[in-house]
C-alpha cells in the first residue's frame, strides 16, 4: 500500500493514527496504525488499555516504557513487542524526542468514526 492510501487521522488531538482500517480498506480482522508520542506523553493518559485483541508493536523511533498490571519493560528503536489479548497495558515516551510506534491489532480495537 502506498503512503497516500493510508487512512485519515481518527482525531487530530489523539496520538493514534489509523493506516489500515475496515472502513477505508475493507480489513475484516485487523487494524494497523502508528502512535506518535511526545516526550513524557502516556497512552492512555491514565489507567490501562485493555482489549480482547492481540497487539504487536514495533518501535520505529524513541524509547518507551511499557507498563502492565505485572510490571514494566523498556522498549526502544528496533524492538518488537507482543501484547496478549485482555492484558492491561500503557506506553510512556521516556526519550528526549518523539517516539513512533507502528502497531497491529486483530481483531479491530480502535473505533472508526
Short mmCIF file of N, CA, C and O in Angstrom, two decimals:
data_model
loop_
_atom_site.label_atom_id
_atom_site.label_comp_id
_atom_site.label_asym_id
_atom_site.label_seq_id
_atom_site.Cartn_x
_atom_site.Cartn_y
_atom_site.Cartn_z
N UNK A 1 0.84 -1.17 0.00
CA UNK A 1 0.00 0.00 0.00
C UNK A 1 0.89 1.24 0.00
O UNK A 1 1.84 1.32 0.77
N UNK A 2 0.59 2.17 -0.84
CA UNK A 2 1.33 3.43 -0.92
C UNK A 2 0.90 4.36 0.21
O UNK A 2 -0.24 4.33 0.65
N UNK A 3 1.83 5.20 0.68
CA UNK A 3 1.54 6.06 1.83
C UNK A 3 0.36 6.99 1.58
O UNK A 3 -0.34 7.36 2.52
N UNK A 4 0.08 7.35 0.34
CA UNK A 4 -1.07 8.22 0.08
C UNK A 4 -2.40 7.46 0.16
O UNK A 4 -3.45 8.05 0.03
N UNK A 5 -2.35 6.14 0.39
CA UNK A 5 -3.56 5.34 0.52
C UNK A 5 -3.91 5.04 1.98
O UNK A 5 -4.90 4.38 2.25
N UNK A 6 -3.09 5.52 2.92
CA UNK A 6 -3.38 5.30 4.33
C UNK A 6 -4.65 6.05 4.72
O UNK A 6 -5.05 7.01 4.07
N UNK A 7 -5.23 5.63 5.82
CA UNK A 7 -6.47 6.26 6.32
C UNK A 7 -6.21 7.66 6.82
O UNK A 7 -5.10 8.02 7.19
N UNK A 8 -7.28 8.39 6.91
CA UNK A 8 -7.22 9.72 7.52
C UNK A 8 -7.05 9.57 9.03
O UNK A 8 -7.27 8.51 9.60
N UNK A 9 -6.67 10.64 9.66
CA UNK A 9 -6.48 10.69 11.11
C UNK A 9 -7.82 10.48 11.80
O UNK A 9 -8.84 11.01 11.38
N UNK A 10 -7.82 9.68 12.88
CA UNK A 10 -9.04 9.45 13.65
C UNK A 10 -9.44 10.74 14.38
O UNK A 10 -10.59 11.15 14.37
N UNK A 11 -8.48 11.39 15.03
CA UNK A 11 -8.72 12.60 15.81
C UNK A 11 -7.37 13.32 15.93
O UNK A 11 -6.41 12.75 16.42
N UNK A 12 -7.30 14.57 15.47
CA UNK A 12 -6.04 15.32 15.46
C UNK A 12 -5.37 15.40 16.83
O UNK A 12 -4.16 15.44 16.92
N UNK A 13 -6.16 15.45 17.91
CA UNK A 13 -5.58 15.60 19.24
C UNK A 13 -5.12 14.27 19.84
O UNK A 13 -4.48 14.25 20.88
N UNK A 14 -5.43 13.18 19.19
CA UNK A 14 -5.12 11.85 19.72
C UNK A 14 -3.88 11.31 19.03
O UNK A 14 -3.73 11.45 17.81
N UNK A 15 -2.95 10.67 19.76
CA UNK A 15 -1.69 10.22 19.15
C UNK A 15 -1.79 9.00 18.25
O UNK A 15 -0.82 8.63 17.61
N UNK A 16 -2.95 8.35 18.17
CA UNK A 16 -3.10 7.18 17.30
C UNK A 16 -3.64 7.58 15.94
O UNK A 16 -4.63 8.30 15.84
N UNK A 17 -2.99 7.10 14.90
CA UNK A 17 -3.43 7.34 13.54
C UNK A 17 -3.63 5.98 12.87
O UNK A 17 -2.73 5.14 12.89
N UNK A 18 -4.79 5.77 12.28
CA UNK A 18 -5.04 4.51 11.57
C UNK A 18 -4.39 4.55 10.20
O UNK A 18 -4.50 5.54 9.48
N UNK A 19 -3.72 3.48 9.83
CA UNK A 19 -3.13 3.35 8.50
C UNK A 19 -3.95 2.41 7.64
O UNK A 19 -4.16 2.66 6.46
N UNK A 20 -4.41 1.32 8.23
CA UNK A 20 -5.27 0.36 7.54
C UNK A 20 -6.47 0.09 8.44
O UNK A 20 -6.32 -0.19 9.62
N UNK A 21 -7.67 0.18 7.86
CA UNK A 21 -8.88 0.01 8.66
C UNK A 21 -9.91 -0.79 7.88
O UNK A 21 -9.77 -1.03 6.69
N UNK A 22 -10.95 -1.15 8.58
CA UNK A 22 -12.07 -1.84 7.95
C UNK A 22 -12.84 -0.92 7.03
O UNK A 22 -13.14 -1.26 5.90
N UNK A 23 -13.14 0.27 7.52
CA UNK A 23 -13.97 1.20 6.75
C UNK A 23 -13.28 1.63 5.46
O UNK A 23 -13.87 1.63 4.39
N UNK A 24 -12.02 2.01 5.54
CA UNK A 24 -11.32 2.54 4.38
C UNK A 24 -10.77 1.47 3.44
O UNK A 24 -10.68 1.68 2.25
N UNK A 25 -10.37 0.32 4.01
CA UNK A 25 -9.68 -0.68 3.20
C UNK A 25 -10.35 -2.04 3.17
O UNK A 25 -9.87 -2.95 2.52
N UNK A 26 -11.42 -2.20 3.92
CA UNK A 26 -12.10 -3.49 3.94
C UNK A 26 -11.41 -4.54 4.80
O UNK A 26 -11.72 -5.72 4.68
N UNK A 27 -10.50 -4.11 5.67
CA UNK A 27 -9.83 -5.06 6.56
C UNK A 27 -10.87 -5.62 7.53
O UNK A 27 -11.46 -4.89 8.30
N UNK A 28 -11.10 -6.91 7.48
CA UNK A 28 -12.14 -7.54 8.30
C UNK A 28 -11.66 -7.95 9.68
O UNK A 28 -12.44 -8.02 10.61
N UNK A 29 -10.38 -8.25 9.83
CA UNK A 29 -9.91 -8.81 11.09
C UNK A 29 -8.72 -8.10 11.71
O UNK A 29 -8.17 -8.58 12.68
N UNK A 30 -8.32 -6.96 11.15
CA UNK A 30 -7.16 -6.29 11.73
C UNK A 30 -7.22 -4.78 11.51
O UNK A 30 -7.99 -4.30 10.69
N UNK A 31 -6.41 -4.08 12.28
CA UNK A 31 -6.16 -2.66 12.09
C UNK A 31 -4.65 -2.46 12.21
O UNK A 31 -3.98 -3.19 12.95
N UNK A 32 -4.14 -1.47 11.50
CA UNK A 32 -2.74 -1.10 11.59
C UNK A 32 -2.71 0.41 11.79
O UNK A 32 -3.47 1.14 11.15
N UNK A 33 -1.83 0.84 12.67
CA UNK A 33 -1.73 2.27 12.91
C UNK A 33 -0.36 2.66 13.41
O UNK A 33 0.54 1.83 13.56
N UNK A 34 -0.22 3.95 13.64
CA UNK A 34 1.01 4.47 14.20
C UNK A 34 0.63 5.35 15.38
O UNK A 34 -0.37 6.06 15.34
N UNK A 35 1.41 5.25 16.44
CA UNK A 35 1.25 6.13 17.59
C UNK A 35 2.47 7.04 17.61
O UNK A 35 3.60 6.57 17.48
N UNK A 36 2.24 8.33 17.71
CA UNK A 36 3.32 9.30 17.81
C UNK A 36 3.19 9.98 19.17
O UNK A 36 2.24 10.73 19.40
N UNK A 37 4.13 9.66 20.06
CA UNK A 37 4.07 10.18 21.43
C UNK A 37 5.15 11.24 21.63
O UNK A 37 6.32 11.03 21.31
N UNK A 38 4.75 12.38 22.17
CA UNK A 38 5.69 13.44 22.52
C UNK A 38 6.47 13.01 23.76
O UNK A 38 6.03 12.13 24.50
N UNK A 39 7.63 13.65 24.02
CA UNK A 39 8.38 13.30 25.23
C UNK A 39 7.49 13.39 26.48
O UNK A 39 6.78 14.38 26.68
N UNK A 40 7.49 12.34 27.28
CA UNK A 40 6.70 12.29 28.50
C UNK A 40 5.25 11.90 28.30
O UNK A 40 4.53 11.65 29.27
N UNK A 41 4.77 11.84 27.07
CA UNK A 41 3.36 11.53 26.82
C UNK A 41 3.07 10.06 27.09
O UNK A 41 3.87 9.18 26.76
N UNK A 42 1.92 9.80 27.70
CA UNK A 42 1.47 8.45 28.06
C UNK A 42 0.21 8.13 27.30
O UNK A 42 -0.66 8.99 27.11
N UNK A 43 0.10 6.88 26.89
CA UNK A 43 -1.09 6.40 26.19
C UNK A 43 -1.55 5.11 26.82
O UNK A 43 -0.77 4.15 26.83
N UNK A 44 -2.73 5.04 27.40
CA UNK A 44 -3.66 6.15 27.61
C UNK A 44 -3.14 7.10 28.68
O UNK A 44 -2.22 6.75 29.43
N UNK A 45 -3.76 8.27 28.79
CA UNK A 45 -3.32 9.28 29.74
C UNK A 45 -3.33 8.74 31.16
O UNK A 45 -2.42 9.01 31.94
N UNK A 46 -4.33 7.94 31.51
CA UNK A 46 -4.38 7.30 32.83
C UNK A 46 -4.95 5.90 32.67
O UNK A 46 -5.59 5.58 31.67
N UNK A 47 -4.69 5.08 33.65
CA UNK A 47 -5.18 3.71 33.60
C UNK A 47 -4.46 2.89 32.54
O UNK A 47 -3.30 3.17 32.21
N UNK A 48 -5.14 1.89 32.02
CA UNK A 48 -4.56 0.98 31.04
C UNK A 48 -5.48 0.81 29.84
O UNK A 48 -6.69 0.96 29.96
N UNK A 49 -4.87 0.49 28.71
CA UNK A 49 -5.65 -0.01 27.56
C UNK A 49 -5.88 -1.49 27.82
O UNK A 49 -4.99 -2.17 28.33
N UNK A 50 -7.05 -1.95 27.48
CA UNK A 50 -7.35 -3.38 27.64
C UNK A 50 -8.37 -3.74 26.59
O UNK A 50 -9.45 -3.14 26.53
N UNK A 51 -8.02 -4.70 25.75
CA UNK A 51 -8.91 -5.13 24.67
C UNK A 51 -8.66 -6.59 24.38
O UNK A 51 -7.59 -7.12 24.66
N UNK A 52 -9.66 -7.24 23.82
CA UNK A 52 -9.56 -8.67 23.52
C UNK A 52 -8.53 -8.97 22.43
O UNK A 52 -8.02 -10.07 22.33
N UNK A 53 -8.22 -7.98 21.62
CA UNK A 53 -7.30 -8.16 20.50
C UNK A 53 -5.87 -8.40 20.95
O UNK A 53 -5.41 -7.80 21.91
N UNK A 54 -5.18 -9.26 20.22
CA UNK A 54 -3.74 -9.37 20.36
C UNK A 54 -3.12 -8.17 19.65
O UNK A 54 -3.65 -7.70 18.65
N UNK A 55 -2.00 -7.68 20.19
CA UNK A 55 -1.38 -6.48 19.63
C UNK A 55 0.12 -6.72 19.46
O UNK A 55 0.77 -7.26 20.35
N UNK A 56 0.63 -6.31 18.31
CA UNK A 56 2.06 -6.35 18.05
C UNK A 56 2.49 -4.93 17.74
O UNK A 56 1.85 -4.24 16.93
N UNK A 57 3.55 -4.47 18.41
CA UNK A 57 4.05 -3.11 18.20
C UNK A 57 5.53 -3.16 17.85
O UNK A 57 6.28 -3.94 18.44
N UNK A 58 5.93 -2.30 16.92
CA UNK A 58 7.33 -2.18 16.54
C UNK A 58 7.76 -0.75 16.82
O UNK A 58 7.11 0.20 16.34
N UNK A 59 8.81 -0.57 17.60
CA UNK A 59 9.27 0.76 17.97
C UNK A 59 10.11 1.30 16.82
O UNK A 59 11.21 0.81 16.56
N UNK A 60 9.58 2.29 16.13
CA UNK A 60 10.29 2.90 14.99
C UNK A 60 11.36 3.88 15.46
O UNK A 60 12.47 3.89 14.93
N UNK A 61 11.00 4.73 16.42
CA UNK A 61 11.95 5.70 16.98
C UNK A 61 11.65 5.88 18.46
O UNK A 61 10.53 5.69 18.91
N UNK A 62 12.66 6.29 19.21
CA UNK A 62 12.49 6.62 20.61
C UNK A 62 12.64 5.45 21.56
O UNK A 62 13.03 4.34 21.17
N UNK A 63 12.29 5.73 22.80
CA UNK A 63 12.36 4.74 23.88
C UNK A 63 11.06 4.85 24.67
O UNK A 63 10.64 5.95 25.05
N UNK A 64 10.42 3.71 24.91
CA UNK A 64 9.10 3.68 25.52
C UNK A 64 9.11 2.75 26.73
O UNK A 64 9.67 1.65 26.67
N UNK A 65 8.49 3.21 27.82
CA UNK A 65 8.26 2.33 28.97
C UNK A 65 6.88 1.72 28.82
O UNK A 65 5.89 2.42 28.69
N UNK A 66 6.84 0.39 28.80
CA UNK A 66 5.59 -0.34 28.69
C UNK A 66 5.20 -0.82 30.08
O UNK A 66 5.93 -1.60 30.69
N UNK A 67 4.08 -0.34 30.57
CA UNK A 67 3.59 -0.73 31.89
C UNK A 67 2.43 -1.69 31.73
O UNK A 67 1.54 -1.48 30.89
N UNK A 68 2.45 -2.76 32.51
CA UNK A 68 1.33 -3.70 32.56
C UNK A 68 0.92 -3.87 34.00
O UNK A 68 1.54 -3.30 34.91
N UNK A 69 -0.08 -4.69 34.24
CA UNK A 69 -0.52 -4.94 35.60
C UNK A 69 0.49 -5.81 36.37
O UNK A 69 0.36 -6.00 37.57
N UNK A 70 1.52 -6.30 35.69
CA UNK A 70 2.52 -7.15 36.35
C UNK A 70 3.92 -6.55 36.35
O UNK A 70 4.86 -7.20 36.80
N UNK A 71 4.10 -5.33 35.82
CA UNK A 71 5.43 -4.71 35.83
C UNK A 71 5.66 -3.80 34.65
O UNK A 71 4.74 -3.45 33.92
N UNK A 72 6.94 -3.44 34.45
CA UNK A 72 7.33 -2.53 33.39
C UNK A 72 8.51 -3.09 32.62
O UNK A 72 9.34 -3.82 33.17
N UNK A 73 8.60 -2.72 31.35
CA UNK A 73 9.71 -3.07 30.47
C UNK A 73 10.03 -1.84 29.64
O UNK A 73 9.16 -1.00 29.40
N UNK A 74 11.27 -1.76 29.19
CA UNK A 74 11.68 -0.68 28.29
C UNK A 74 11.82 -1.25 26.89
O UNK A 74 12.45 -2.30 26.70
N UNK A 75 11.24 -0.58 25.91
CA UNK A 75 11.38 -0.95 24.51
C UNK A 75 11.92 0.26 23.77
O UNK A 75 11.50 1.40 24.02
N UNK A 76 12.88 0.01 22.88
CA UNK A 76 13.46 1.11 22.13
C UNK A 76 13.52 0.79 20.65
O UNK A 76 13.15 -0.32 20.24
N UNK A 77 13.96 1.76 19.88
CA UNK A 77 14.01 1.63 18.43
C UNK A 77 14.50 0.25 17.99
O UNK A 77 15.52 -0.22 18.46
N UNK A 78 13.68 -0.40 17.15
CA UNK A 78 14.02 -1.72 16.64
C UNK A 78 13.45 -2.87 17.42
O UNK A 78 13.49 -4.01 16.97
N UNK A 79 12.88 -2.60 18.60
CA UNK A 79 12.28 -3.66 19.42
C UNK A 79 10.86 -3.96 18.95
O UNK A 79 10.14 -3.08 18.48
N UNK A 80 10.48 -5.22 19.11
CA UNK A 80 9.15 -5.70 18.77
C UNK A 80 8.48 -6.14 20.07
O UNK A 80 9.09 -6.82 20.89
N UNK A 81 7.23 -5.74 20.26
CA UNK A 81 6.50 -6.04 21.50
C UNK A 81 5.22 -6.80 21.14
O UNK A 81 4.48 -6.39 20.25
N UNK A 82 4.97 -7.90 21.84
CA UNK A 82 3.71 -8.63 21.70
C UNK A 82 2.91 -8.45 22.98
O UNK A 82 3.41 -8.67 24.08
N UNK A 83 1.64 -8.05 22.84
CA UNK A 83 0.75 -7.89 23.98
C UNK A 83 -0.42 -8.85 23.79
O UNK A 83 -1.18 -8.73 22.83
N UNK A 84 -0.57 -9.83 24.70
CA UNK A 84 -1.69 -10.76 24.59
C UNK A 84 -3.03 -10.04 24.74
O UNK A 84 -3.10 -8.97 25.34
N UNK A 85 -4.07 -10.63 24.22
CA UNK A 85 -5.41 -10.09 24.39
C UNK A 85 -5.78 -9.99 25.86
O UNK A 85 -5.36 -10.80 26.68
N UNK A 86 -6.51 -8.96 26.22
CA UNK A 86 -7.01 -8.69 27.57
C UNK A 86 -5.92 -8.36 28.59
O UNK A 86 -6.20 -8.32 29.79
N UNK A 87 -4.70 -8.11 28.14
CA UNK A 87 -3.61 -7.72 29.05
C UNK A 87 -3.62 -6.21 29.22
O UNK A 87 -3.47 -5.47 28.24
N UNK A 88 -3.84 -5.70 30.43
CA UNK A 88 -3.81 -4.24 30.65
C UNK A 88 -2.41 -3.71 30.32
O UNK A 88 -1.41 -4.27 30.75
N UNK A 89 -2.35 -2.61 29.55
CA UNK A 89 -1.05 -2.06 29.17
C UNK A 89 -1.15 -0.56 28.89
O UNK A 89 -2.21 -0.03 28.58
N UNK A 90 0.00 0.11 29.04
CA UNK A 90 0.12 1.54 28.76
C UNK A 90 1.54 1.79 28.27
O UNK A 90 2.46 1.05 28.61
N UNK A 91 1.72 2.84 27.48
CA UNK A 91 3.03 3.20 26.94
C UNK A 91 3.34 4.64 27.29
O UNK A 91 2.48 5.52 27.12
N UNK A 92 4.58 4.90 27.72
CA UNK A 92 5.03 6.26 28.01
C UNK A 92 6.33 6.51 27.27
O UNK A 92 7.27 5.72 27.37
N UNK A 93 6.39 7.62 26.56
CA UNK A 93 7.61 8.01 25.86
C UNK A 93 8.61 8.54 26.89
O UNK A 93 8.36 9.56 27.53
N UNK A 94 9.73 7.85 27.05
CA UNK A 94 10.75 8.28 28.02
C UNK A 94 11.99 8.82 27.30
O UNK A 94 13.04 9.00 27.92
N UNK A 95 11.87 9.11 26.00
CA UNK A 95 13.00 9.65 25.26
C UNK A 95 12.90 11.17 25.14
O UNK A 95 11.88 11.77 25.47
N UNK A 96 13.97 11.78 24.65
CA UNK A 96 14.04 13.24 24.51
C UNK A 96 13.19 13.76 23.34
O UNK A 96 12.72 14.88 23.37
N UNK A 97 13.02 12.93 22.31
CA UNK A 97 12.24 13.32 21.13
C UNK A 97 10.99 12.48 21.01
O UNK A 97 10.62 11.73 21.93
N UNK A 98 10.32 12.58 19.88
CA UNK A 98 9.12 11.78 19.63
C UNK A 98 9.44 10.30 19.63
O UNK A 98 10.52 9.88 19.21
N UNK A 99 8.48 9.53 20.09
CA UNK A 99 8.53 8.07 19.95
C UNK A 99 7.45 7.70 18.95
O UNK A 99 6.31 8.15 19.05
N UNK A 100 7.84 6.90 17.95
CA UNK A 100 6.88 6.45 16.95
C UNK A 100 6.77 4.94 17.04
O UNK A 100 7.78 4.24 17.02
N UNK A 101 5.53 4.47 17.16
CA UNK A 101 5.26 3.04 17.35
C UNK A 101 4.28 2.59 16.26
O UNK A 101 3.16 3.09 16.18
N UNK A 102 4.71 1.63 15.46
CA UNK A 102 3.84 1.01 14.47
C UNK A 102 3.15 -0.15 15.15
O UNK A 102 3.81 -0.99 15.76
N UNK A 103 1.81 -0.20 15.11
CA UNK A 103 1.08 -1.25 15.83
C UNK A 103 0.08 -1.96 14.92
O UNK A 103 -0.43 -1.40 13.96
N UNK A 104 -0.16 -3.21 15.28
CA UNK A 104 -1.09 -4.09 14.55
C UNK A 104 -1.98 -4.76 15.58
O UNK A 104 -1.48 -5.28 16.59
N UNK A 105 -3.29 -4.76 15.37
CA UNK A 105 -4.21 -5.47 16.26
C UNK A 105 -5.15 -6.33 15.43
O UNK A 105 -5.49 -6.00 14.30
N UNK A 106 -5.54 -7.45 16.02
CA UNK A 106 -6.52 -8.30 15.39
C UNK A 106 -7.35 -8.97 16.48
O UNK A 106 -6.79 -9.51 17.42
N UNK A 107 -8.65 -8.82 16.46
CA UNK A 107 -9.48 -8.00 15.56
C UNK A 107 -9.40 -6.52 15.90
O UNK A 107 -8.69 -6.13 16.82
N UNK A 108 -10.21 -5.69 15.22
CA UNK A 108 -10.23 -4.23 15.38
C UNK A 108 -10.42 -3.85 16.84
O UNK A 108 -11.16 -4.50 17.57
N UNK A 109 -9.76 -2.73 17.25
CA UNK A 109 -9.99 -2.19 18.59
C UNK A 109 -10.30 -0.69 18.56
O UNK A 109 -11.00 -0.19 19.41
N UNK A 110 -9.75 0.03 17.60
CA UNK A 110 -9.94 1.48 17.55
C UNK A 110 -11.24 1.80 16.82
O UNK A 110 -11.45 1.34 15.70
N UNK A 111 -12.13 2.57 17.46
CA UNK A 111 -13.39 2.93 16.80
C UNK A 111 -13.13 3.70 15.51
O UNK A 111 -12.26 4.57 15.47
N UNK A 112 -13.87 3.38 14.49
CA UNK A 112 -13.73 4.07 13.20
C UNK A 112 -14.96 4.93 12.99
O UNK A 112 -16.00 4.43 12.62
N UNK A 113 -14.82 6.22 13.25
CA UNK A 113 -15.94 7.16 13.14
C UNK A 113 -16.44 7.25 11.72
O UNK A 113 -15.79 7.30 10.79
#
